PDB file of C-alpha atoms in Angstrom:
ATOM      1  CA  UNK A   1     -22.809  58.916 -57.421  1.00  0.00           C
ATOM      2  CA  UNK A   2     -20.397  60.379 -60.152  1.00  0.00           C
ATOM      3  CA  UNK A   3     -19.441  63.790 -60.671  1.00  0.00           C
ATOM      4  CA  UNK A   4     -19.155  66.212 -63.313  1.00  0.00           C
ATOM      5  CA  UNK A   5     -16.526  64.524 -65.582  1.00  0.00           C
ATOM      6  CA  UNK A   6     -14.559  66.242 -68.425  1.00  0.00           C
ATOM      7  CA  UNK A   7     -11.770  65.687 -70.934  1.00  0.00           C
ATOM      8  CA  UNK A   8      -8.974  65.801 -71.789  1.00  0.00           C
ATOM      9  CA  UNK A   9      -7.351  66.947 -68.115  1.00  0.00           C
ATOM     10  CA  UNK A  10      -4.907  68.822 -69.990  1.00  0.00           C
ATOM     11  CA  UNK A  11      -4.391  69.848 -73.658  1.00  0.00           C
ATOM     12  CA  UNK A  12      -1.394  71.517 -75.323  1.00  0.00           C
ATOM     13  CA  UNK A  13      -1.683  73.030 -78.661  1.00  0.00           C
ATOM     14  CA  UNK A  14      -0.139  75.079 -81.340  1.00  0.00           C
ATOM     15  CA  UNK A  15      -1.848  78.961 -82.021  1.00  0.00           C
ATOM     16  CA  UNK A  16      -4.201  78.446 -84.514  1.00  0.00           C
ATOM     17  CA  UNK A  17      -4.914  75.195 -83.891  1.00  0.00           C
ATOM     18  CA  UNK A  18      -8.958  74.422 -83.238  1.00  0.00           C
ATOM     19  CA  UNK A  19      -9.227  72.166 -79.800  1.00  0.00           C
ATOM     20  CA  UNK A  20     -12.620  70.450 -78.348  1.00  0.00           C
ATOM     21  CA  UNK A  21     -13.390  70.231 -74.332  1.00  0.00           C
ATOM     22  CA  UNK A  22     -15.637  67.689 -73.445  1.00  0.00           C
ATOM     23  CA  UNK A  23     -18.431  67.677 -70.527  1.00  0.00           C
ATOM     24  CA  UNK A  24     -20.040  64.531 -68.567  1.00  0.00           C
ATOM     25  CA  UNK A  25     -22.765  66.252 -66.453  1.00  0.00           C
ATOM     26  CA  UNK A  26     -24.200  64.601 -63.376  1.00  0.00           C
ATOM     27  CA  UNK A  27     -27.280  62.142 -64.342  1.00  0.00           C
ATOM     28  CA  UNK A  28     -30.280  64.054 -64.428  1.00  0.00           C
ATOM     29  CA  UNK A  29     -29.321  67.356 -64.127  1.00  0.00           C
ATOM     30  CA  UNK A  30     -30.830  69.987 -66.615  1.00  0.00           C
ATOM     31  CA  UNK A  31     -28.814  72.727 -66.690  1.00  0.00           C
ATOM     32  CA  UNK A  32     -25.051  73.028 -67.634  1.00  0.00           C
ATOM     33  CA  UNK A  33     -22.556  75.913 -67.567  1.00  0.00           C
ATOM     34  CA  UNK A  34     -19.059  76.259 -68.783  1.00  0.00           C
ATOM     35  CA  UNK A  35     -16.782  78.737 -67.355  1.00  0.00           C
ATOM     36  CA  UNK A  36     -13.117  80.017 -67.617  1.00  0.00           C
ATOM     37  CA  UNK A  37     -10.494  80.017 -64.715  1.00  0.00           C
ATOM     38  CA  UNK A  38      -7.198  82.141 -65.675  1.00  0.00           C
ATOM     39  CA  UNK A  39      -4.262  84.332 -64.102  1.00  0.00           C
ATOM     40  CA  UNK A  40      -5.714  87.472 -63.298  1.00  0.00           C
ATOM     41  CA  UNK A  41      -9.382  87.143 -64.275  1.00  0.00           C
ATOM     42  CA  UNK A  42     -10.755  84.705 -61.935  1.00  0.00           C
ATOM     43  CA  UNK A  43     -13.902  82.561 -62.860  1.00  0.00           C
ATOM     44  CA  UNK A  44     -15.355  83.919 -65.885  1.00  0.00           C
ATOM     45  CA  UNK A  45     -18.823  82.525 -66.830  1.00  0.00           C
ATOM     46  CA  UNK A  46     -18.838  81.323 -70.695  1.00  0.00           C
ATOM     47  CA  UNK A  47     -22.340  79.563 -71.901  1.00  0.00           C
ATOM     48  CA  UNK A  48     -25.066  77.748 -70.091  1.00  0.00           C
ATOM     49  CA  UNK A  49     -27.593  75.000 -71.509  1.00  0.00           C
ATOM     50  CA  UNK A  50     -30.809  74.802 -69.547  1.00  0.00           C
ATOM     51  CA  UNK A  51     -32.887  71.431 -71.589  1.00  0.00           C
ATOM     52  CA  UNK A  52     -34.295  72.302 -74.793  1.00  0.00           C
ATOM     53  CA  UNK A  53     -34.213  76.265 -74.522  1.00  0.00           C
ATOM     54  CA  UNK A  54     -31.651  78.384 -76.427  1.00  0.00           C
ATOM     55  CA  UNK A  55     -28.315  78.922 -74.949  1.00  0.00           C
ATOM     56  CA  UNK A  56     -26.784  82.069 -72.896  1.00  0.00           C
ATOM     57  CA  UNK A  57     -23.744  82.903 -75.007  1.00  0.00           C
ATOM     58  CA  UNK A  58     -23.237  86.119 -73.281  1.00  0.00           C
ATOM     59  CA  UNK A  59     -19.872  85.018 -71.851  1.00  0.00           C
ATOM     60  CA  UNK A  60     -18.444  83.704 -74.902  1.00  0.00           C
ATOM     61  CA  UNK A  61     -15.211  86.261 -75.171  1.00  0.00           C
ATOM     62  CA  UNK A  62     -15.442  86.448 -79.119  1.00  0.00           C
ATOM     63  CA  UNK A  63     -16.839  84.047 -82.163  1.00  0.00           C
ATOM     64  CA  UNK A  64     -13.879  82.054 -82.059  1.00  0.00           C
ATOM     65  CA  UNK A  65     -15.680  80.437 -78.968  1.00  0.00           C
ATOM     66  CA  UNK A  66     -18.975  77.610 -79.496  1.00  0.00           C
ATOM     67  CA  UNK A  67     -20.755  74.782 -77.645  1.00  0.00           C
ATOM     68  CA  UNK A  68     -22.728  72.484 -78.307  1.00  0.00           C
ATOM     69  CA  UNK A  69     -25.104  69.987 -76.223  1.00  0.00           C
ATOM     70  CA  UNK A  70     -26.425  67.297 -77.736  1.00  0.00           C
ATOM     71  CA  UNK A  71     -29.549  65.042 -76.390  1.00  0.00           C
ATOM     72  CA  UNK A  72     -29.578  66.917 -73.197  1.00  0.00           C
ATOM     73  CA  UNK A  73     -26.511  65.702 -71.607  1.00  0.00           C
ATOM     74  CA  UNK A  74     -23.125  65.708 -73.085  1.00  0.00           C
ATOM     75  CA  UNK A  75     -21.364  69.240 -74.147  1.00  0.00           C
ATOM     76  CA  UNK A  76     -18.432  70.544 -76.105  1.00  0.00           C
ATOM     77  CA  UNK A  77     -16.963  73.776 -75.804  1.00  0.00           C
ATOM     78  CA  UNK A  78     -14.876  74.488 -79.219  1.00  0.00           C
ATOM     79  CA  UNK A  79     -12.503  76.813 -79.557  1.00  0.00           C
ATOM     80  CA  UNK A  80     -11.585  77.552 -83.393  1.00  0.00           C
ATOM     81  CA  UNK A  81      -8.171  79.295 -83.852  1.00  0.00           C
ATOM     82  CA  UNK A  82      -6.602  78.983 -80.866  1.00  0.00           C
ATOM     83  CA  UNK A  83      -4.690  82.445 -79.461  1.00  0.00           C
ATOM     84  CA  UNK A  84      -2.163  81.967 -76.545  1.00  0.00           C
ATOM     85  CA  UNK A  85      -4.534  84.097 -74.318  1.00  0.00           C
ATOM     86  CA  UNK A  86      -6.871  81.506 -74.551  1.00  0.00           C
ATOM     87  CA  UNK A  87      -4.355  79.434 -72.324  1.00  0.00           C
ATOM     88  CA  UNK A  88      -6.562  78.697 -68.946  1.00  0.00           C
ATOM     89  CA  UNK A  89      -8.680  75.956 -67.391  1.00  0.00           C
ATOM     90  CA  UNK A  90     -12.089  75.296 -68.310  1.00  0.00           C
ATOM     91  CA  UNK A  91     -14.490  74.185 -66.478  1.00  0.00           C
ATOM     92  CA  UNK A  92     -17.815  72.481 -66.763  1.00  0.00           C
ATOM     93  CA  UNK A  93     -20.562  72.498 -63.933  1.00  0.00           C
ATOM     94  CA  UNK A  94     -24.322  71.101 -63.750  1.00  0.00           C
ATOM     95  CA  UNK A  95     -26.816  72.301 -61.776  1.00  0.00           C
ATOM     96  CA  UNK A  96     -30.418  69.916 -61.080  1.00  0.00           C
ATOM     97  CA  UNK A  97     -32.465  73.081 -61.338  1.00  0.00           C
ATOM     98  CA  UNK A  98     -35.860  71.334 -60.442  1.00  0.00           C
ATOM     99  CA  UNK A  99     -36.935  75.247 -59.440  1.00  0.00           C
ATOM    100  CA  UNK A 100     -36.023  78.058 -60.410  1.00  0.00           C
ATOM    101  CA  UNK A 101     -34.173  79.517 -57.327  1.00  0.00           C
ATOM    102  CA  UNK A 102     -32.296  76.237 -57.080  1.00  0.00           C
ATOM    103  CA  UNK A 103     -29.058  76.306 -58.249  1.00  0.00           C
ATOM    104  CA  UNK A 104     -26.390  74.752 -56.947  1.00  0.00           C
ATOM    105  CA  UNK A 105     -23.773  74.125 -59.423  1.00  0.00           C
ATOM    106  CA  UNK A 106     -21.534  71.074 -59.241  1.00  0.00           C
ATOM    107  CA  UNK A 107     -18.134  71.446 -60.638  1.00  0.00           C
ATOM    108  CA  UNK A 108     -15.798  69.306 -63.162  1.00  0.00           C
ATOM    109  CA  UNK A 109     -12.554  69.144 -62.675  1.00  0.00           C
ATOM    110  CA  UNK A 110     -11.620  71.285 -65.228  1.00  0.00           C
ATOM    111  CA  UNK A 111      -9.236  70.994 -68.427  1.00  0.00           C
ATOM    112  CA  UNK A 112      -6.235  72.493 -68.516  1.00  0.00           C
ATOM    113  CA  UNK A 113      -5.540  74.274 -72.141  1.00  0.00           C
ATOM    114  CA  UNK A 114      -1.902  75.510 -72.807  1.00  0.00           C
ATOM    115  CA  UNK A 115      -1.439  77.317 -76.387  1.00  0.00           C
ATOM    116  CA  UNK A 116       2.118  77.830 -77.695  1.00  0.00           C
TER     117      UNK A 116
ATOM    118  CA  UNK B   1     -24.406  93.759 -63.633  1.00  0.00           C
ATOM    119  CA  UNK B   2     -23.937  91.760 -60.803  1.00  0.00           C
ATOM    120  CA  UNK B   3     -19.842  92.126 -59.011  1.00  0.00           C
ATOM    121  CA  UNK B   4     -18.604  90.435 -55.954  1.00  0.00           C
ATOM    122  CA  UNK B   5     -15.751  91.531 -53.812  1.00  0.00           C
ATOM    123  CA  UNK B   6     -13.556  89.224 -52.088  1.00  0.00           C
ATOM    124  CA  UNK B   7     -11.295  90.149 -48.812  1.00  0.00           C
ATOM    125  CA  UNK B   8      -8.709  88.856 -48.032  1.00  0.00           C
ATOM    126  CA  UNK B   9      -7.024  87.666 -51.504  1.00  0.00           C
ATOM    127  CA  UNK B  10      -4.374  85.591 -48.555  1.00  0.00           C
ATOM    128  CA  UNK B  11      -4.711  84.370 -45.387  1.00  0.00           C
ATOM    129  CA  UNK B  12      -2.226  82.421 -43.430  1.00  0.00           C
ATOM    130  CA  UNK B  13      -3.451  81.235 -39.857  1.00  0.00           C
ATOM    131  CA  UNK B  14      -1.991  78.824 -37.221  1.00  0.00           C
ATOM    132  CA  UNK B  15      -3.461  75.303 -37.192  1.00  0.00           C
ATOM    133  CA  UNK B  16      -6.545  75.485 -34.542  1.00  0.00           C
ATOM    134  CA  UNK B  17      -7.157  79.425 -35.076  1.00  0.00           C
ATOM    135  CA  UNK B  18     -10.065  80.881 -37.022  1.00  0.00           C
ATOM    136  CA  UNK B  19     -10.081  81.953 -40.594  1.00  0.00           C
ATOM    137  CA  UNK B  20     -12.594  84.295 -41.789  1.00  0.00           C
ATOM    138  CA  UNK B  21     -13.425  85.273 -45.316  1.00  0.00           C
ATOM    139  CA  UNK B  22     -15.259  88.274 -46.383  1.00  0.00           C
ATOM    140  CA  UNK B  23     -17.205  89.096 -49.607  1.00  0.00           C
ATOM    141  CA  UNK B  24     -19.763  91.943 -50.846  1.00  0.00           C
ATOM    142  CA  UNK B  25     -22.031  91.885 -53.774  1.00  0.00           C
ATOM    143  CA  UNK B  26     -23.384  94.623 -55.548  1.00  0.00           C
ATOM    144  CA  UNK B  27     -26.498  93.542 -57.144  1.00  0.00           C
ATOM    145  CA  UNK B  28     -29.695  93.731 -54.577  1.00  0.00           C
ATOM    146  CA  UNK B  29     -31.141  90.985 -56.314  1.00  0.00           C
ATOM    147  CA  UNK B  30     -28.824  88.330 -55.670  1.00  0.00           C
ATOM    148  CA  UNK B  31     -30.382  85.830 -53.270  1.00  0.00           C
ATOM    149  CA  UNK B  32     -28.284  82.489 -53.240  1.00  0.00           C
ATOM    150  CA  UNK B  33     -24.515  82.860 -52.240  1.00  0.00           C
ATOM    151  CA  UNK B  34     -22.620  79.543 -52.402  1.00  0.00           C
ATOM    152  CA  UNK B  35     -18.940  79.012 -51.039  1.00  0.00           C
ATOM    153  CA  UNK B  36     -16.682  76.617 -53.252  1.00  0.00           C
ATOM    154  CA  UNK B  37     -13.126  75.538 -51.801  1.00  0.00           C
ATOM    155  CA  UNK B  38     -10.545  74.431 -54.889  1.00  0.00           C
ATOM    156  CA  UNK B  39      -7.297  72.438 -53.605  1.00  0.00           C
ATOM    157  CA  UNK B  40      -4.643  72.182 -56.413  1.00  0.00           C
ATOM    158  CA  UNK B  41      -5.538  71.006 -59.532  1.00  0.00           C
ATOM    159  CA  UNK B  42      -9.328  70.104 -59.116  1.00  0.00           C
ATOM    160  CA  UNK B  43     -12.277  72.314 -59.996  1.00  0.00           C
ATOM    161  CA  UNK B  44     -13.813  73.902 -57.324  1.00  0.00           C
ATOM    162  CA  UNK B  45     -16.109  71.873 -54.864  1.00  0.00           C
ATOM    163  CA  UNK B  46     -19.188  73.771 -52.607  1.00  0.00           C
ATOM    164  CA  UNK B  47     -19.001  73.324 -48.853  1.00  0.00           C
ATOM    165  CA  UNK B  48     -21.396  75.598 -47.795  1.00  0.00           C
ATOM    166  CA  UNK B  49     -24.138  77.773 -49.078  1.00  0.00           C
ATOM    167  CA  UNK B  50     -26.885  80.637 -47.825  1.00  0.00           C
ATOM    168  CA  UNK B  51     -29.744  81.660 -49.541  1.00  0.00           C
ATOM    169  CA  UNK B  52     -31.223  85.210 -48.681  1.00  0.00           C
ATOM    170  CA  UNK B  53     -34.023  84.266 -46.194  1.00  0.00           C
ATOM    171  CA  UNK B  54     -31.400  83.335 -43.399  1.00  0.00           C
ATOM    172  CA  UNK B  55     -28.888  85.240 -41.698  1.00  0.00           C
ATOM    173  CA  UNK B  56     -26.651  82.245 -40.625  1.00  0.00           C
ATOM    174  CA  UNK B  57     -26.095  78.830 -41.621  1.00  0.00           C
ATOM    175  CA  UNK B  58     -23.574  76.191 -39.825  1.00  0.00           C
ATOM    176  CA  UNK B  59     -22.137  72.982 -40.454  1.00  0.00           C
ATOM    177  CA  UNK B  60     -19.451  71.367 -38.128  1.00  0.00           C
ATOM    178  CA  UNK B  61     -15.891  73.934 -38.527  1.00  0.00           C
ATOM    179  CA  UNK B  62     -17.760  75.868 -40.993  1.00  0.00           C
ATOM    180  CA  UNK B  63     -20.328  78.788 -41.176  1.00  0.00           C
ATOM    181  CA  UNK B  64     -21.198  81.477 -43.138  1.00  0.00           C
ATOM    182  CA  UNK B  65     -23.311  84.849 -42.153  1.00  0.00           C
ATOM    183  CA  UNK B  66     -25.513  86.979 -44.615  1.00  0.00           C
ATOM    184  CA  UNK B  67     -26.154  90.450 -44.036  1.00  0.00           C
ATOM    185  CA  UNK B  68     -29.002  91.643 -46.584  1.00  0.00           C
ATOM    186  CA  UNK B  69     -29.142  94.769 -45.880  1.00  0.00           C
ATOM    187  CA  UNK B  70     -25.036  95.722 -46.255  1.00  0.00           C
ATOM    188  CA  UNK B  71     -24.473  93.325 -48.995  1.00  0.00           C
ATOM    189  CA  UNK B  72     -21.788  91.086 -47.595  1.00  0.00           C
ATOM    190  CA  UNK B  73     -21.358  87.914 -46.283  1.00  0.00           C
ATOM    191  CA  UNK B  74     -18.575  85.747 -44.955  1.00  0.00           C
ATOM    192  CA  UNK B  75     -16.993  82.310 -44.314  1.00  0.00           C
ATOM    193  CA  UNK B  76     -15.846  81.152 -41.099  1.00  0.00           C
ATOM    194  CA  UNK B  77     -13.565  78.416 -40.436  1.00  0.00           C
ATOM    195  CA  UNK B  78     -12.730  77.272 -36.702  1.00  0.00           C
ATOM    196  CA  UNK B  79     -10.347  75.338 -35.705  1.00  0.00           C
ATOM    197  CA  UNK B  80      -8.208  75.327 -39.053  1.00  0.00           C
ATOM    198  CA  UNK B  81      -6.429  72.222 -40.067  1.00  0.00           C
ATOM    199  CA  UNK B  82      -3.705  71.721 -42.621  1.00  0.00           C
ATOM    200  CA  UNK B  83      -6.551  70.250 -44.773  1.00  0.00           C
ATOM    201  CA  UNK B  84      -8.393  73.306 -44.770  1.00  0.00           C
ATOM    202  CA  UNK B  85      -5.474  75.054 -47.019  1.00  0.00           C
ATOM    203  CA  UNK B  86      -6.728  75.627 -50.416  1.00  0.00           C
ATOM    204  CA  UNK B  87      -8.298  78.477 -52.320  1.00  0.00           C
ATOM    205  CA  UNK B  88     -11.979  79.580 -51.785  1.00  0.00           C
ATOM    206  CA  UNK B  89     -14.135  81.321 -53.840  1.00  0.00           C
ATOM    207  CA  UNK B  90     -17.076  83.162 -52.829  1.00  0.00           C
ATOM    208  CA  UNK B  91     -20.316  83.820 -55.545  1.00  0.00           C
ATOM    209  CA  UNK B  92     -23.821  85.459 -55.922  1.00  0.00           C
ATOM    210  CA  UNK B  93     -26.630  84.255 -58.000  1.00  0.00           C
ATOM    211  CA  UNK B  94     -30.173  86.019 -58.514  1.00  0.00           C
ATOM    212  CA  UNK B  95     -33.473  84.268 -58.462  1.00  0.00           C
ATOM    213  CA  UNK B  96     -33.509  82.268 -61.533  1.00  0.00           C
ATOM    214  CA  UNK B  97     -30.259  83.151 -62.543  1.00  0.00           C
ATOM    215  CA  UNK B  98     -28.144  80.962 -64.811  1.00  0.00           C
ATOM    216  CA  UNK B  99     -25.007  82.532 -63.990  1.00  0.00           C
ATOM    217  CA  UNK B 100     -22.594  82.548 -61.188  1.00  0.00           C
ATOM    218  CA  UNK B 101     -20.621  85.313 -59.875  1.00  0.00           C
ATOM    219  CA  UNK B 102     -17.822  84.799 -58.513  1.00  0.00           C
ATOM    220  CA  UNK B 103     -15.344  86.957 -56.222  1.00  0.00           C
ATOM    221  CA  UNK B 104     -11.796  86.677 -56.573  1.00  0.00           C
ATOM    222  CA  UNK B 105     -10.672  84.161 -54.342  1.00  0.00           C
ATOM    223  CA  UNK B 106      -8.357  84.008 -51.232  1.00  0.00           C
ATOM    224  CA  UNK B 107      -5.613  81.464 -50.802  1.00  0.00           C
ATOM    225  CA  UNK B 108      -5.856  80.350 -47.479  1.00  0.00           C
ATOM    226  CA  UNK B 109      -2.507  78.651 -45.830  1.00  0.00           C
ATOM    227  CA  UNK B 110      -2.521  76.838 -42.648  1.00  0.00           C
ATOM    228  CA  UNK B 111       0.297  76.397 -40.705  1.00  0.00           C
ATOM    229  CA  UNK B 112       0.883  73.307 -38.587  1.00  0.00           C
TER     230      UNK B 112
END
């Protein structure tokens, strides 16, 4: 069946431009995470969305940072002001979660964001 | 919080040796440890993953091994192919945990 889709594969934009990432998740699956991948820090968890309940934000680095999923499937990461550290790939992934100690998380393939 | 560990960050091996992977995870609680591979470009994909009532879990060139008790577990790869090269991440997750943690990665080359 399909993947995790997301786009655009790559954005480029100017500093203190705002962008929006967009997330397909896998049919059916409840929960969805976005995470970070840059130079020197790895994979950094951002947000997750698990149905109707409230949103972990813990990862978002700073306000500048939201998401939003709407109707239980579709997300999009926003990220207002863009700063040239904010330059990385962003990734989406979706989990089933049909208990609580399963979760496997299925992976996007990612955009790439370049700020100048 | 939880941290993971991740030895070797390279690894070059001849095509047909072994390639092993290490990782160690500081938070007790962490019972599910997945292993994702990422080639170039693509978001990682999982090819194997343990959960914290087995020691050892196999499937075809792969395997990884769990030890509870020292915190660490690691990938094995036999019989490496070109294919295999790419970089994998190892990660920890607790019991109804929404987030994963992830080690650093190791790029793995292999040499025809």
């Amino acid at each position: 069946g399909a993947g995790v889709s997301q786009s655009p594969s790559n954005k480029v934009t100017e500093k203190g431009k705002d962008v929006e990432l967009r997330c397909d998740p896998i049919s059916g699956h409840t929960a969805l995470y976005w995470y970070r991948q840059s130079l020197g820090q790895g994979l950094e968890f951002l947000i997750y969305f698990q149905g109707n309940s409230a949103p972990d934000k813990s990862g978002l680095p700073s306000d500048r940072f939201s998401a939003e999923r709407t109707g239980g499937s579709v997300s999009t990461l926003t990220i207002q002001r863009t700063q040239q550290e904010d330059s990385a790939v962003y990734l989406c992934a979706s989990s089933l979660v049909s208990t609580p100690s399963t979760d496997t998380q299925y992976f996007g393939p990612g955009t790439r964001l370049t700020v100048l | 919080g939880e941290n993971v560990e991740q030895h070797p960050s390279t690894l070059s091996v001849q095509e047909g040796d072994s390639a092993v992977i290490k990782c160690t995870y500081s938070d007790s609680a962490s019972n599910y440890f997945p292993w994702y591979k990422q080639e170039l470009g693509k978001g990682p994909q999982l090819i194997i993953d343990i959960r914290s009532n087995v020691g050892e879990k196999k499937d075809q060139r792969i395997a990884v091994t769990l030890n509870k008790t020292a915190k660490h577990f690691s990938l094995h790869i036999t019989e490496t192919q070109p294919e295999d090269s790419a970089v994998y991440f190892c990660a920890a997750i607790k019991a109804a945990g929404n987030k994963l943690t992830f080690g650093g990665g190791t790029r793995v080359l292999v040499k025809p």
